[in-house]
Amino acid sequence: MCGIIGYVGERSAVPILLEGLKRLEYRGYDSSGIGVINKNGSQIVVRKAPGKINNLEQLIKGNHLPESCLGISHTRWATHGAPNKVNAHPHFDNAKQFLIVHNGIVENYEILKERLKKKGYRFVSETDTEVIAHLLSDFYKGGLLDAVKKTVDQLKGAFALGIISKADPHTLMAVRVGSPLIIGLGKRENLIASDVPAILNITKRIIYLKDREIAKLTKDSIEIFNFEGKRAAYKVHTVTMSAEAVAKQGYAHFMLKEIHEQPEVIAQMCKTRIVGKSIDLQGLNLSLQELKSIQQVNIVACGTAYHAGLVGQYVIEKLSGVPVKVDAASEFRYRDPIILKNTLIIAVSQSGETADTLAAVREAKKKGAKVVAICNVVGSSLVRESDGVLYNHAGPEIGVASTKAYTAQVMMLCLLALKLAAIKKTLSFKQQQALIQELKKIPQLLRKILKSKADIAKIAKQNSHYGCFLFLGRNVNYPSALEGALKLKEISYIPAEGYAAGEMKHGPIALIDEYRAVVCVATHSAVYEKMISNMQEIRARKGKIIAIATAGDKTIHHHAHHVMTIPAVHELLTPLLVALPLQLLAYHIAVRLGCDVDQPRNLAKSVTVE
Ligand code: AGP
């Protein structure tokens, strides 16, 4: 949830570090800082600023840093200590010999801080990170690598570190335990970063540092060690994602670009996962026998990914007859879950770095369960800790509010449901093929919805004044209502609640009056008439209704003030389409309210701490 970048080479470090920070801003942006060693290695100079990276840039313009070829920088999402200049990274030791940036949490920092204070070290910040700088100073006896090893052996928790030191003014050190960190290989220059987009404009040659590894970089060399001090082998990957893939490509926001990418994302999944007349779940890493023996599926995820899991529950149970439980990972990890034999755990995560989801997976594995990840980031922590992985390959999702990753997750769960149905023989071949044909239509149907985006923007404009929204859905679109509410609240900050429509009479109906907007997912389904009844109850209480209906529905206009439509498709697949108008509705309301759509307040793209 913070962003780290480090540079060692022959070029000027400051502009490279600043550019890299800007590309990491989605990981956290409540304060930032940069530190470089001057050319003769006599001094480390630091600049830090609260708020967005632009504030740091302005600060440096007015107060230059020395020319340097070695430095580290950091953009923060506060966990310990308020988001202010003092707590911003990087952090020094007292003698200003060592400088450090950190992503993650040092869980035992209080004990270490007390011990260091007793030894005379003075602390200036409230952060856990500062402990690491003083430990380095305490352990340094002439060898930087040795001091780093001794320091990290003291730390408990998850952390990715970037370290520079006057003790060795040509070396950039990096450490990875639990939080993501990569190495970028350049020509007579090397970099470290929390995520690939940060350095794509410099190199596409990447090493994914593994957990409990230390990297020692100079402009001409890369050495990687494990915590026991032994050299570790590493693999150089060439990233196919191009720098411009991360750019906004003409859209006002990353979120809008990613909403528009959904047809291609689903089309790509159809192409790679529907081979001939069967479903290819390459990466699942389960034998036919293991698939046949699955008696229970337990999906664990957070936020939007959790909502995708809820859709998966309806689809997998309906098509394959396999019982499905869905847990918020933050609950699963602490409730000592009962995991029956032959249970398949499915961990859904866009980033693959969400701390709660990782912890849930570790809990499940401790209890002997097989884990398959549905993930969008190659080489992420979740992938490495799972037995199998179904990559979404949705491309980088930069907007903090998840959109294309959500539809890709739902699509993957639909594919898995079909795979299980084929193996369990709960669907005839004909029924399977009919559903496969329906899935193949989704990209075109999404493009059709995008053609009506101006109408959706108009509805958003007409309803952006409401101070509270209720989102109602039933059956497979109950999760769609939850997701629609999350999208709106997280980017517009308008209180929005998703609810099972059948539950309205048990309380939420008290909310209904002419000052509330109610979004009703009323597409053609077995529960359509029930939704119409809900809408009549809302109208009777002067609630303003925005309905999502199936194109061609003639009666819906009598019940709703505004109607957004989706093309007809098999009922179980409607969440794949319903998500798009809900995403656009939330987006346009948030833009109209002047909110920072791509980087909403208090949020980070990847919540790598509890
Ligand atoms: C989604 O719009 C939110 N930003 C958030 O709920 C997110 O889905 C959640 O933090 C899980 O992230 P993950 O998919 O990377 O694990």
XYZ file of C-alpha atoms and ligand atoms in Angstrom:
626
model
C 0.000 0.000 0.000
C 3.056 2.217 -0.192
C 5.274 2.667 -3.238
C 9.036 2.285 -3.248
C 11.530 3.048 -6.010
C 15.328 3.048 -5.945
C 17.974 3.837 -8.574
C 21.688 3.171 -8.958
C 23.424 3.958 -12.247
C 25.128 6.622 -14.294
C 22.216 8.971 -14.920
C 20.778 11.612 -12.640
C 18.729 9.795 -10.015
C 16.237 12.517 -8.975
C 14.099 12.766 -12.143
C 14.013 8.977 -12.458
C 12.919 8.567 -8.833
C 10.216 11.231 -9.157
C 8.825 9.797 -12.402
C 8.743 6.344 -10.824
C 6.881 7.689 -7.784
C 4.198 9.226 -9.982
C 3.611 5.823 -11.568
C 3.223 4.320 -8.103
C 0.907 6.972 -6.715
C -2.072 4.619 -6.882
C -0.416 2.536 -4.173
C -0.725 5.278 -1.619
C -0.343 9.007 -1.707
C -0.766 10.739 1.627
C 2.911 11.820 1.755
C 6.141 11.169 -0.127
C 9.876 11.647 0.029
C 13.170 11.152 -1.759
C 16.773 10.735 -0.592
C 20.008 10.719 -2.632
C 23.740 10.374 -1.967
C 25.816 13.180 -3.449
C 28.465 12.340 -6.039
C 31.421 12.116 -3.675
C 29.421 10.005 -1.220
C 29.944 12.452 1.629
C 26.314 13.299 2.251
C 22.797 11.922 2.022
C 20.197 14.626 1.333
C 16.442 14.141 1.814
C 13.300 16.013 0.805
C 9.842 15.055 2.108
C 6.329 16.493 1.700
C 2.798 15.687 2.880
C 0.105 15.030 0.279
C 0.490 14.066 -3.352
C 3.804 13.635 -5.147
C 3.283 16.928 -6.903
C 3.921 18.613 -3.545
C 7.288 16.872 -3.325
C 8.111 17.893 -6.882
C 7.330 21.540 -6.108
C 9.426 21.348 -2.938
C 12.448 20.047 -4.870
C 12.024 22.712 -7.544
C 12.418 25.342 -4.844
C 15.067 23.472 -2.861
C 17.283 21.421 -5.148
C 18.792 18.079 -4.286
C 22.511 17.523 -5.099
C 23.479 15.803 -8.354
C 23.397 12.061 -7.652
C 23.375 8.612 -9.287
C 22.050 6.737 -6.271
C 18.812 7.282 -4.383
C 15.530 5.950 -3.009
C 12.039 7.389 -2.871
C 8.666 6.500 -1.379
C 4.978 7.350 -1.606
C 3.083 6.517 1.567
C -0.304 5.214 2.729
C -0.114 5.753 6.469
C -0.362 2.807 8.869
C 1.704 3.976 11.864
C 1.740 7.700 12.479
C -0.217 10.495 10.823
C 0.366 11.241 7.122
C 2.734 14.218 7.624
C 6.242 15.339 6.672
C 7.960 13.924 9.769
C 6.461 10.476 9.272
C 6.972 10.484 5.496
C 9.740 8.198 4.245
C 12.720 7.985 3.786
C 13.990 7.728 7.362
C 17.513 8.299 8.714
C 19.440 6.853 11.619
C 20.746 9.484 14.058
C 24.176 9.738 12.418
C 22.566 10.074 8.958
C 24.691 7.135 7.758
C 21.724 5.056 6.585
C 18.554 5.960 4.754
C 15.577 3.648 4.351
C 12.181 3.370 2.656
C 9.705 0.698 3.716
C 6.436 -0.817 2.531
C 4.586 -3.000 5.040
C 4.393 -3.241 8.823
C 7.042 -4.098 11.439
C 4.788 -5.808 13.955
C 7.360 -5.869 16.787
C 8.550 -2.303 16.368
C 7.504 -1.106 19.849
C 9.759 -3.615 21.613
C 12.626 -2.827 19.266
C 12.037 0.917 19.707
C 12.206 0.633 23.493
C 15.404 -1.421 23.273
C 17.005 1.107 20.916
C 15.942 4.050 23.045
C 17.628 2.441 26.057
C 20.798 2.290 23.940
C 20.544 6.031 23.359
C 18.990 6.206 19.924
C 16.690 9.201 19.395
C 13.444 8.803 17.430
C 11.913 11.688 15.499
C 8.866 10.004 13.914
C 5.907 7.857 15.005
C 6.610 5.293 12.324
C 7.604 1.646 12.686
C 10.057 2.203 9.812
C 12.459 4.401 11.753
C 13.336 1.426 13.938
C 14.992 -0.194 10.935
C 17.290 2.779 10.304
C 18.555 2.695 13.894
C 18.997 -1.080 13.862
C 21.187 -0.749 10.760
C 23.312 1.782 12.570
C 23.462 -0.462 15.623
C 24.520 -3.547 13.665
C 26.909 -1.882 11.208
C 30.470 -3.011 11.852
C 31.882 -2.383 8.374
C 29.825 -4.676 6.152
C 26.551 -3.311 4.753
C 25.148 -6.708 3.732
C 25.925 -8.134 7.163
C 24.236 -5.186 8.907
C 21.160 -5.593 6.700
C 21.003 -9.343 7.428
C 21.274 -8.806 11.179
C 18.649 -6.047 11.038
C 16.010 -7.952 9.113
C 16.512 -10.973 11.380
C 15.116 -8.794 14.181
C 11.978 -7.773 12.317
C 8.562 -9.478 12.475
C 5.836 -8.677 9.950
C 5.743 -7.861 6.256
C 8.191 -5.429 4.717
C 9.862 -4.425 1.486
C 12.899 -2.210 2.039
C 15.107 0.080 -0.031
C 18.358 1.132 1.656
C 21.266 3.419 0.790
C 24.229 4.256 2.990
C 27.258 6.515 3.100
C 29.045 3.367 4.250
C 28.816 2.145 0.661
C 27.883 5.080 -1.610
C 27.653 2.975 -4.806
C 25.289 0.291 -3.541
C 21.501 0.051 -3.424
C 20.170 -2.600 -1.053
C 16.704 -4.164 -1.185
C 14.899 -6.647 1.063
C 11.631 -8.485 0.576
C 9.530 -10.166 3.232
C 5.836 -10.378 2.374
C 5.482 -7.074 0.534
C 6.080 -6.932 -3.234
C 9.460 -5.761 -4.577
C 10.983 -6.129 -8.038
C 14.381 -5.387 -9.587
C 14.651 -3.637 -12.954
C 17.746 -4.366 -15.043
C 19.003 -1.468 -17.158
C 22.128 -0.620 -19.135
C 24.744 0.332 -16.518
C 21.915 1.037 -14.135
C 19.606 -1.010 -11.911
C 16.374 -0.188 -10.100
C 14.052 -1.500 -7.415
C 10.301 -0.839 -7.302
C 7.137 -1.978 -5.562
C 5.434 -2.652 -8.878
C 6.247 -3.038 -12.573
C 4.571 0.099 -14.020
C 7.004 2.265 -11.995
C 9.996 1.402 -14.169
C 8.505 0.251 -17.474
C 9.678 3.461 -19.160
C 13.254 2.425 -18.328
C 13.367 -1.351 -18.644
C 11.164 -4.350 -19.325
C 13.701 -6.781 -17.812
C 12.494 -7.646 -14.347
C 13.492 -9.916 -11.453
C 10.749 -10.691 -8.943
C 12.532 -10.715 -5.594
C 11.301 -13.652 -3.518
C 10.328 -13.562 0.135
C 13.274 -13.513 2.570
C 15.747 -12.350 -0.055
C 18.233 -9.473 0.042
C 19.448 -7.812 -3.156
C 22.715 -5.903 -3.439
C 22.769 -3.700 -6.547
C 25.395 -1.469 -8.121
C 25.172 0.106 -11.569
C 26.944 -2.947 -13.040
C 26.018 -5.828 -10.726
C 23.130 -7.675 -9.120
C 23.639 -10.073 -6.237
C 20.789 -11.797 -4.423
C 21.165 -13.562 -1.080
C 18.847 -15.462 1.196
C 18.645 -14.532 4.883
C 21.248 -17.154 5.670
C 23.703 -15.176 3.522
C 23.814 -17.738 0.693
C 23.653 -16.524 -2.890
C 20.219 -17.139 -4.451
C 19.571 -17.906 -8.106
C 17.192 -15.625 -9.931
C 15.256 -15.526 -13.207
C 15.028 -12.492 -15.459
C 11.537 -11.980 -16.925
C 10.769 -9.753 -19.892
C 7.531 -7.920 -19.207
C 5.156 -7.700 -22.157
C 3.148 -4.887 -20.578
C 4.270 -1.697 -22.357
C 4.682 1.626 -20.589
C 1.846 3.153 -22.570
C -0.404 0.285 -21.460
C -0.233 1.986 -18.151
C -0.880 5.362 -19.539
C -4.429 6.642 -19.691
C -4.598 6.374 -23.454
C -6.694 9.467 -23.869
C -9.241 8.745 -21.160
C -9.803 11.302 -18.408
C -9.067 8.706 -15.741
C -7.542 5.261 -15.454
C -10.893 4.046 -14.145
C -12.714 5.161 -17.302
C -10.043 3.561 -19.489
C -10.341 0.320 -17.558
C -14.155 0.335 -17.760
C -13.813 0.589 -21.542
C -11.278 -2.232 -21.645
C -13.767 -4.777 -20.319
C -15.030 -6.059 -23.702
C -11.433 -6.806 -24.774
C -10.574 -8.387 -21.439
C -13.539 -10.762 -21.660
C -12.886 -11.402 -25.366
C -9.291 -12.361 -24.531
C -10.521 -14.740 -21.828
C -12.947 -16.351 -24.272
C -10.126 -16.775 -26.757
C -7.705 -18.348 -24.304
C -10.070 -20.217 -22.017
C -12.693 -21.566 -24.449
C -10.814 -23.963 -26.699
C -13.058 -25.624 -29.229
C -15.990 -26.920 -27.255
C -14.314 -27.108 -23.882
C -13.069 -24.890 -21.070
C -9.291 -24.653 -20.661
C -8.346 -23.671 -17.114
C -4.600 -23.807 -17.658
C -2.899 -23.084 -14.325
C -5.589 -24.728 -12.197
C -3.039 -27.432 -11.410
C -5.679 -29.967 -10.290
C -5.886 -33.461 -11.757
C -9.140 -34.757 -13.180
C -9.388 -36.990 -10.118
C -8.901 -34.034 -7.773
C -11.535 -32.028 -9.654
C -13.983 -34.954 -9.499
C -13.414 -35.284 -5.754
C -14.278 -31.647 -4.925
C -17.161 -31.718 -2.476
C -17.082 -28.090 -1.354
C -15.738 -24.792 -2.676
C -14.809 -22.012 -0.251
C -14.126 -18.626 -1.820
C -12.095 -16.088 0.182
C -11.607 -12.490 -0.941
C -11.973 -8.838 0.021
C -14.008 -5.919 -1.261
C -14.899 -6.104 -4.911
C -13.232 -9.489 -5.241
C -15.529 -10.710 -2.466
C -18.541 -9.571 -4.480
C -17.223 -11.507 -7.470
C -17.006 -14.506 -5.169
C -20.659 -14.081 -4.199
C -21.632 -14.182 -7.891
C -19.469 -17.282 -8.217
C -21.439 -18.958 -5.439
C -24.716 -18.685 -7.394
C -23.178 -19.753 -10.695
C -21.068 -22.671 -9.413
C -23.883 -24.112 -7.286
C -26.469 -23.715 -10.050
C -24.348 -25.245 -12.803
C -22.279 -27.859 -10.981
C -24.245 -28.680 -7.837
C -21.084 -28.170 -5.761
C -21.848 -26.323 -2.501
C -20.028 -22.983 -2.245
C -19.236 -20.849 0.803
C -17.953 -17.308 0.412
C -16.009 -15.547 3.156
C -14.613 -12.091 3.553
C -10.956 -13.021 3.985
C -10.622 -10.713 6.991
C -13.245 -12.838 8.774
C -12.084 -16.206 7.486
C -8.567 -15.718 8.823
C -9.740 -15.344 12.448
C -12.759 -17.606 12.770
C -10.783 -20.861 12.915
C -12.742 -22.088 9.881
C -13.876 -25.669 9.572
C -12.527 -26.917 6.252
C -13.961 -30.280 5.264
C -11.982 -32.853 3.283
C -12.128 -32.340 -0.488
C -12.687 -28.597 -0.083
C -11.178 -26.359 -2.751
C -10.243 -22.884 -1.527
C -10.486 -20.209 -4.226
C -8.695 -16.976 -3.307
C -9.798 -14.081 -5.508
C -7.564 -11.044 -5.630
C -6.718 -8.480 -8.290
C -3.379 -7.498 -6.769
C -2.418 -10.792 -5.163
C -0.959 -8.734 -2.302
C -4.001 -8.165 -0.083
C -2.876 -9.006 3.425
C -6.212 -10.434 4.578
C -6.523 -12.692 1.557
C -2.933 -13.907 1.961
C -3.568 -14.622 5.625
C -6.769 -16.512 4.793
C -4.849 -18.628 2.299
C -2.151 -19.401 4.869
C -4.853 -20.382 7.383
C -6.492 -22.678 4.812
C -3.193 -24.287 3.851
C -2.362 -24.853 7.521
C -5.592 -26.876 7.613
C -4.517 -28.910 4.614
C -6.713 -27.368 1.931
C -5.765 -26.979 -1.737
C -5.751 -23.357 -2.839
C -6.324 -21.935 -6.287
C -5.883 -18.198 -6.851
C -7.838 -16.091 -9.319
C -5.427 -13.231 -9.733
C -4.429 -10.412 -12.070
C -0.789 -9.898 -11.157
C 1.849 -12.331 -12.397
C 4.311 -13.393 -9.749
C 2.386 -11.803 -6.861
C 2.601 -13.170 -3.328
C -0.811 -14.876 -3.548
C 0.242 -16.688 -6.712
C 3.401 -17.994 -5.106
C 1.511 -19.228 -2.063
C -1.251 -21.004 -3.982
C -1.246 -24.509 -5.459
C -2.685 -23.254 -8.727
C -3.495 -19.931 -10.337
C -6.056 -18.784 -12.893
C -4.668 -15.516 -14.205
C -7.217 -12.951 -15.362
C -4.623 -11.244 -17.592
C -6.833 -8.158 -17.495
C -3.767 -5.932 -17.790
C -2.701 -3.407 -15.162
C -5.631 -2.015 -13.185
C -4.426 1.376 -11.965
C -7.694 2.961 -10.848
C -8.128 2.209 -7.151
C -11.764 1.279 -7.787
C -11.714 -2.145 -9.382
C -13.708 -2.514 -12.590
C -12.259 -4.746 -15.340
C -10.690 -7.021 -12.729
C -14.146 -7.573 -11.231
C -15.769 -8.645 -14.486
C -12.733 -10.795 -15.246
C -13.048 -12.477 -11.846
C -16.767 -13.131 -12.414
C -15.963 -14.487 -15.881
C -13.310 -16.814 -14.480
C -15.757 -18.119 -11.875
C -18.335 -18.755 -14.628
C -15.715 -20.696 -16.580
C -14.826 -22.694 -13.477
C -18.517 -23.435 -12.886
C -18.816 -24.771 -16.427
C -15.665 -26.858 -15.990
C -17.027 -28.409 -12.810
C -20.423 -28.985 -14.451
C -18.732 -30.858 -17.287
C -16.735 -33.001 -14.867
C -19.648 -33.619 -12.506
C -21.911 -34.215 -15.517
C -24.595 -31.943 -14.031
C -25.188 -30.348 -17.446
C -25.731 -32.118 -20.739
C -23.224 -31.412 -23.495
C -25.893 -29.360 -25.243
C -26.539 -27.259 -22.155
C -22.799 -26.671 -21.728
C -22.440 -25.549 -25.339
C -25.420 -23.232 -25.047
C -23.831 -21.506 -22.050
C -20.447 -21.328 -23.793
C -22.146 -19.595 -26.720
C -23.758 -17.144 -24.285
C -20.357 -16.428 -22.694
C -18.874 -15.740 -26.110
C -21.525 -13.055 -26.678
C -20.514 -11.067 -23.580
C -17.787 -8.893 -25.214
C -20.200 -7.752 -27.946
C -22.961 -7.131 -25.421
C -20.597 -5.042 -23.288
C -19.723 -2.976 -26.369
C -23.451 -2.471 -26.949
C -23.893 -1.128 -23.403
C -20.941 1.240 -23.914
C -22.838 2.695 -26.872
C -25.421 4.004 -24.360
C -22.787 5.544 -22.060
C -24.020 9.081 -22.793
C -27.493 8.158 -21.492
C -25.934 6.713 -18.357
C -23.842 9.856 -17.864
C -27.053 11.910 -18.164
C -28.814 9.778 -15.517
C -25.763 10.202 -13.266
C -25.907 13.974 -13.705
C -29.615 14.056 -12.876
C -29.074 12.057 -9.677
C -25.706 13.271 -8.377
C -27.366 15.534 -5.806
C -28.749 12.707 -3.665
C -27.078 12.358 -0.293
C -27.651 8.630 0.005
C -28.214 5.678 -2.326
C -29.680 2.240 -1.824
C -28.792 -0.518 -4.289
C -31.197 -3.466 -4.465
C -30.828 -6.784 -6.262
C -31.963 -10.370 -5.984
C -30.448 -13.782 -6.547
C -27.362 -13.646 -8.795
C -27.661 -9.829 -8.923
C -27.723 -9.345 -5.186
C -23.886 -9.238 -5.336
C -24.259 -6.808 -8.254
C -26.143 -4.468 -5.876
C -23.373 -4.790 -3.277
C -20.729 -4.048 -5.906
C -22.668 -1.089 -7.316
C -22.912 0.415 -3.846
C -19.199 -0.100 -3.191
C -18.249 1.521 -6.516
C -20.341 4.612 -5.758
C -19.303 5.059 -2.115
C -15.570 4.524 -2.689
C -15.166 7.123 -5.425
C -17.925 9.677 -4.654
C -17.926 9.331 -0.833
C -21.781 9.297 -0.974
C -23.182 6.819 1.608
C -24.450 3.894 -0.464
C -25.765 0.579 0.751
C -26.216 -2.631 -1.231
C -29.039 -4.865 -0.048
C -30.914 -8.003 -0.963
C -34.183 -6.561 -2.289
C -36.206 -9.120 -0.363
C -34.690 -7.741 2.814
C -35.926 -4.191 2.176
C -39.139 -4.699 4.170
C -37.053 -5.840 7.157
C -35.622 -2.383 7.773
C -34.118 -0.429 4.839
C -37.594 0.604 3.617
C -37.519 3.085 6.511
C -34.873 4.962 4.506
C -37.149 5.540 1.513
C -38.380 9.059 0.851
C -38.069 11.629 -1.942
C -34.504 12.441 -0.859
C -33.116 8.987 -1.585
C -32.165 7.381 -4.834
C -32.703 3.643 -5.156
C -30.912 1.663 -7.832
C -32.838 -1.521 -8.643
C -31.359 -4.355 -10.668
C -34.528 -5.530 -12.422
C -33.290 -7.506 -15.411
C -35.434 -10.366 -16.756
C -35.161 -13.228 -14.304
C -37.107 -15.692 -12.250
C -37.455 -12.976 -9.592
C -38.342 -10.104 -11.955
C -41.910 -9.745 -10.648
C -40.561 -9.590 -7.084
C -38.302 -6.714 -8.090
C -41.248 -4.894 -9.660
C -43.125 -5.257 -6.354
C -40.127 -3.757 -4.535
C -40.127 -0.841 -6.971
C -43.849 -0.244 -6.410
C -43.243 -0.135 -2.632
C -40.447 2.419 -3.213
C -42.579 4.551 -5.552
C -45.391 4.571 -2.997
C -42.928 6.205 -0.589
C -41.700 8.747 -3.165
C -38.283 7.063 -3.535
C -36.476 7.938 -6.799
C -35.737 4.801 -8.799
C -32.906 4.159 -11.225
C -33.548 0.730 -12.739
C -31.263 -1.575 -14.658
C -33.506 -3.565 -16.977
C -33.273 -5.876 -19.958
C -33.423 -4.067 -23.288
C -36.935 -4.246 -24.734
C -38.650 -4.298 -21.339
C -41.810 -2.284 -21.974
C -43.224 -2.149 -18.436
C -40.169 -1.017 -16.483
C -40.687 2.642 -17.445
C -43.940 2.694 -15.471
C -42.035 1.791 -12.312
C -38.717 3.627 -12.594
C -37.787 7.323 -13.003
C -34.649 6.394 -14.951
C -33.806 3.196 -16.836
C -30.427 1.835 -17.931
C -30.598 -1.337 -20.005
C -28.455 -4.360 -20.739
C -28.957 -6.714 -23.698
C -30.681 -10.035 -22.993
C -28.397 -12.856 -21.873
C -28.678 -16.026 -19.773
C -29.820 -14.960 -16.285
C -26.743 -16.422 -14.552
C -24.440 -14.300 -16.739
C -26.228 -10.966 -16.212
C -23.768 -9.811 -13.481
C -21.121 -9.654 -16.219
C -23.228 -6.980 -17.937
C -24.950 -5.279 -14.986
C -21.567 -4.214 -13.546
C -20.814 -1.876 -16.442
C -23.743 0.605 -16.132
C -23.225 0.599 -12.350
C -19.521 1.425 -12.834
C -20.346 4.250 -15.256
C -23.072 5.598 -12.959
C -20.630 5.742 -10.036
C -17.871 7.206 -12.219
C -19.952 10.064 -13.636
C -21.473 10.966 -10.267
C -17.990 11.083 -8.708
C -16.581 13.198 -11.561
C -19.536 15.563 -11.283
C -18.815 15.942 -7.570
C -15.195 16.747 -8.369
C -13.818 13.660 -6.594
C -10.403 12.165 -7.326
C -11.742 9.132 -9.137
C -8.458 7.253 -9.605
C -7.103 7.910 -6.134
C -10.044 8.261 -3.743
C -9.256 9.569 -0.287
C -8.167 7.057 2.394
C -7.974 4.210 -0.161
C -5.048 2.367 -1.737
C -5.013 0.037 -4.690
C -3.565 -2.828 -2.789
C -4.217 -3.162 0.948
C -1.048 -5.007 1.931
C -1.576 -4.480 5.666
C -4.444 -5.427 7.994
C -12.358 -2.324 -5.098
O -12.959 -1.298 -5.872
C -11.672 -1.807 -3.895
N -10.604 -0.943 -4.278
C -11.242 -2.881 -2.902
O -12.423 -3.322 -2.280
C -10.533 -4.130 -3.460
O -11.422 -4.873 -4.237
C -10.069 -4.994 -2.282
O -9.133 -4.244 -1.526
C -9.427 -6.324 -2.721
O -8.289 -6.049 -3.479
P -7.616 -7.279 -4.293
O -8.614 -7.728 -5.315
O -6.370 -6.716 -4.887
O -7.325 -8.373 -3.288
